[in-house]
GROMACS .gro file of C-alpha atoms in nm:
model
  198
    1MET     CA    1   4.026  12.610   6.677
    2SER     CA    2   4.213  12.642   6.933
    3PRO     CA    3   4.582  12.646   6.854
    4VAL     CA    4   4.795  12.316   6.979
    5PRO     CA    5   5.035  12.416   7.220
    6GLN     CA    6   5.372  12.350   7.155
    7VAL     CA    7   5.572  12.098   7.403
    8GLU     CA    8   5.943  12.190   7.487
    9PRO     CA    9   6.126  11.931   7.440
   10GLN     CA   10   6.320  11.720   7.759
   11SER     CA   11   6.640  11.880   7.807
   12ALA     CA   12   6.906  11.591   7.829
   13ALA     CA   13   7.006  11.724   8.180
   14ARG     CA   14   6.658  11.667   8.286
   15PHE     CA   15   6.630  11.314   8.074
   16LEU     CA   16   6.919  11.188   8.306
   17ARG     CA   17   6.762  11.292   8.614
   18GLU     CA   18   6.437  11.118   8.573
   19VAL     CA   19   6.596  10.829   8.431
   20THR     CA   20   6.869  10.799   8.699
   21ALA     CA   21   6.667  10.903   9.026
   22GLN     CA   22   6.607  10.578   9.186
   23ALA     CA   23   6.991  10.513   9.165
   24HIS     CA   24   7.063  10.853   9.253
   25ALA     CA   25   6.774  10.801   9.574
   26ARG     CA   26   7.011  10.461   9.654
   27VAL     CA   27   7.323  10.712   9.725
   28GLU     CA   28   7.142  10.921   9.932
   29ALA     CA   29   6.991  10.702  10.109
   30LEU     CA   30   7.312  10.488  10.313
   31PRO     CA   31   7.361  10.579  10.681
   32HIS     CA   32   7.616  10.808  10.652
   33MET     CA   33   7.446  11.042  10.426
   34PRO     CA   34   7.224  11.256  10.614
   35ALA     CA   35   7.486  11.381  10.872
   36LEU     CA   36   7.739  11.421  10.581
   37ALA     CA   37   7.496  11.706  10.490
   38ALA     CA   38   7.447  11.860  10.781
   39GLY     CA   39   7.828  11.879  10.814
   40THR     CA   40   7.883  11.647  11.119
   41LEU     CA   41   7.988  11.341  11.004
   42ASP     CA   42   8.291  11.271  11.267
   43ARG     CA   43   8.663  11.320  11.088
   44ALA     CA   44   8.739  10.933  11.038
   45ARG     CA   45   8.412  10.875  10.859
   46TYR     CA   46   8.428  11.204  10.648
   47ALA     CA   47   8.795  11.061  10.545
   48GLN     CA   48   8.604  10.719  10.455
   49VAL     CA   49   8.374  10.935  10.251
   50LEU     CA   50   8.724  11.067  10.089
   51GLY     CA   51   8.874  10.745  10.057
   52CYS     CA   52   8.558  10.589   9.883
   53HIS     CA   53   8.514  10.888   9.613
   54LEU     CA   54   8.883  10.818   9.528
   55ALA     CA   55   8.869  10.493   9.455
   56VAL     CA   56   8.594  10.558   9.214
   57LEU     CA   57   8.710  10.877   9.067
   58ALA     CA   58   9.096  10.811   9.050
   59PRO     CA   59   9.106  10.475   8.775
   60TRP     CA   60   8.841  10.611   8.600
   61GLU     CA   61   9.012  10.941   8.538
   62CYS     CA   62   9.280  10.764   8.440
   63THR     CA   63   9.142  10.521   8.180
   64HIS     CA   64   8.952  10.783   8.057
   65ALA     CA   65   9.180  11.064   8.029
   66PRO     CA   66   9.223  11.083   7.671
   67TRP     CA   67   8.835  11.157   7.660
   68LEU     CA   68   8.902  11.365   7.893
   69ASP     CA   69   9.138  11.566   7.715
   70THR     CA   70   8.885  11.606   7.461
   71LEU     CA   71   8.649  11.800   7.645
   72ALA     CA   72   8.801  12.114   7.593
   73ALA     CA   73   8.691  12.176   7.292
   74HIS     CA   74   8.353  12.091   7.311
   75GLY     CA   75   8.346  12.374   7.573
   76TRP     CA   76   8.403  12.154   7.862
   77PRO     CA   77   8.766  12.153   8.006
   78TYR     CA   78   8.740  11.870   8.246
   79ARG     CA   79   8.878  11.914   8.649
   80ARG     CA   80   9.073  11.649   8.780
   81ARG     CA   81   8.970  11.537   9.092
   82ALA     CA   82   9.190  11.252   9.259
   83ALA     CA   83   9.480  11.516   9.317
   84ALA     CA   84   9.222  11.716   9.515
   85LEU     CA   85   9.117  11.343   9.688
   86ARG     CA   86   9.451  11.259   9.786
   87HIS     CA   87   9.489  11.642   9.869
   88ASP     CA   88   9.198  11.623  10.113
   89LEU     CA   89   9.322  11.268  10.281
   90ALA     CA   90   9.706  11.387  10.308
   91ALA     CA   91   9.529  11.665  10.553
   92LEU     CA   92   9.327  11.403  10.774
   93GLU     CA   93   9.581  11.237  10.798
   94ALA     CA   94   9.431  10.946  10.630
   95SER     CA   95   9.588  10.722  10.400
   96ALA     CA   96   9.458  10.651  10.004
   97PRO     CA   97   9.284  10.356   9.907
   98MET     CA   98   9.544  10.029   9.824
   99ALA     CA   99   9.401   9.856   9.542
  100PRO     CA  100   9.127  10.108   9.365
  101GLN     CA  101   8.852   9.891   9.167
  102PRO     CA  102   8.915   9.861   8.801
  103ALA     CA  103   8.689  10.148   8.640
  104LEU     CA  104   8.383  10.102   8.424
  105PRO     CA  105   8.422  10.085   8.071
  106ALA     CA  106   8.282  10.380   7.880
  107ASP     CA  107   8.219  10.161   7.542
  108GLY     CA  108   8.136  10.515   7.304
  109PRO     CA  109   8.133  10.846   7.380
  110ALA     CA  110   7.752  10.868   7.492
  111ARG     CA  111   7.816  10.680   7.795
  112ALA     CA  112   8.121  10.841   7.906
  113TRP     CA  113   7.879  11.184   7.893
  114GLY     CA  114   7.651  11.030   8.116
  115MET     CA  115   7.942  10.847   8.389
  116LEU     CA  116   8.015  11.268   8.321
  117TYR     CA  117   7.710  11.371   8.430
  118VAL     CA  118   7.713  11.150   8.784
  119VAL     CA  119   8.069  11.278   8.821
  120GLU     CA  120   7.975  11.687   8.755
  121GLY     CA  121   7.682  11.665   8.926
  122ALA     CA  122   7.856  11.563   9.240
  123LEU     CA  123   8.023  11.875   9.266
  124LEU     CA  124   7.685  12.036   9.294
  125GLY     CA  125   7.602  11.862   9.698
  126GLY     CA  126   7.977  11.885   9.700
  127ARG     CA  127   7.947  12.254   9.758
  128ILE     CA  128   7.698  12.286  10.033
  129ILE     CA  129   7.846  12.019  10.181
  130ALA     CA  130   8.170  12.228  10.237
  131ARG     CA  131   8.000  12.525  10.387
  132GLN     CA  132   7.839  12.301  10.621
  133LEU     CA  133   8.143  12.167  10.711
  134ARG     CA  134   8.352  12.422  10.744
  135LEU     CA  135   8.079  12.613  11.015
  136GLN     CA  136   8.005  12.290  11.208
  137GLN     CA  137   8.384  12.137  11.205
  138PRO     CA  138   8.584  12.435  11.073
  139GLN     CA  139   8.868  12.245  11.184
  140LEU     CA  140   8.832  12.005  10.867
  141ALA     CA  141   8.868  12.372  10.647
  142PRO     CA  142   9.178  12.205  10.518
  143ALA     CA  143   9.061  11.903  10.363
  144LEU     CA  144   8.774  12.026  10.177
  145ALA     CA  145   9.026  12.152   9.858
  146TYR     CA  146   8.781  11.835   9.683
  147LEU     CA  147   8.398  11.917   9.762
  148ASP     CA  148   8.514  12.297   9.758
  149MET     CA  149   8.584  12.208   9.348
  150GLY     CA  150   8.199  12.309   9.286
  151SER     CA  151   8.198  12.659   9.481
  152GLN     CA  152   8.480  12.736   9.212
  153ASP     CA  153   8.242  12.826   8.920
  154PRO     CA  154   7.906  12.856   9.028
  155SER     CA  155   7.775  12.896   8.687
  156ALA     CA  156   7.944  12.582   8.604
  157TRP     CA  157   7.634  12.304   8.612
  158ARG     CA  158   7.456  12.559   8.319
  159ARG     CA  159   7.729  12.568   8.116
  160PHE     CA  160   7.762  12.194   8.181
  161GLN     CA  161   7.428  12.122   8.071
  162GLY     CA  162   7.464  12.297   7.744
  163CYS     CA  163   7.752  12.076   7.639
  164LEU     CA  164   7.536  11.779   7.795
  165GLU     CA  165   7.281  11.853   7.513
  166ALA     CA  166   7.484  11.906   7.246
  167ALA     CA  167   7.686  11.588   7.295
  168LEU     CA  168   7.304  11.364   7.371
  169ALA     CA  169   7.154  11.443   7.074
  170ASP     CA  170   6.940  11.189   6.999
  171PRO     CA  171   6.733  10.907   7.167
  172PRO     CA  172   7.042  10.685   7.117
  173SER     CA  173   7.323  10.836   7.234
  174ARG     CA  174   7.103  10.928   7.569
  175ALA     CA  175   7.008  10.594   7.612
  176GLN     CA  176   7.413  10.509   7.595
  177ALA     CA  177   7.447  10.825   7.845
  178ALA     CA  178   7.148  10.691   8.121
  179ALA     CA  179   7.295  10.333   8.127
  180GLY     CA  180   7.642  10.527   8.204
  181ALA     CA  181   7.503  10.705   8.461
  182ARG     CA  182   7.310  10.463   8.646
  183ALA     CA  183   7.645  10.230   8.662
  184MET     CA  184   7.887  10.529   8.788
  185PHE     CA  185   7.575  10.560   9.080
  186ALA     CA  186   7.595  10.212   9.147
  187ARG     CA  187   7.974  10.224   9.137
  188PHE     CA  188   7.912  10.500   9.440
  189ALA     CA  189   7.669  10.340   9.610
  190HIS     CA  190   7.850  10.007   9.598
  191HIS     CA  191   8.216  10.194   9.743
  192LEU     CA  192   8.015  10.395   9.966
  193SER     CA  193   7.824  10.134  10.109
  194ALA     CA  194   8.103   9.906  10.151
  195GLY     CA  195   8.371  10.192  10.304
  196VAL     CA  196   8.229  10.416  10.540
  197ARG     CA  197   8.063  10.263  10.841
  198ALA     CA  198   7.710  10.345  10.963
   0.00000   0.00000   0.00000
């Protein structure tokens, strides 16, 4: 009798990637994304992209500051993005959004981890975009602090996945994280579709 093959349990990161694939695809399908990924998005629309990210992240970081401050004890010192985004907008001589929307409520740490999965995952793509913008439009180099955050520690995503695994150890917590991740993708899609001209 042949031994039954062992099935590797699905990681939390892979679970979130699969259950948010459609929500992620909606962001990637926005009209400005090909030019952004290629590094050819013009200065004005690049500033609009940064402004949209600030409108999402500044209130989220403020609302969730107490929870974010606890993450270092779980092995993940969160790096705030709002200051880098404001720096880049100033370098572009662009104004920050005047009235960002209220932050999404987390309703528990598992849901917050799902939101954080989207925020941290954005830095993976940001690292590639920063490289392309620097290559195609070197005059934008002073305005890449936010996107360059993903280049500061190339192994960070692997460590984050380990923290995610420890935080989302059971199906109920993963379900809550999935809801948080979908909500965060939807918030980015809403702001980017409304705030960036095609």
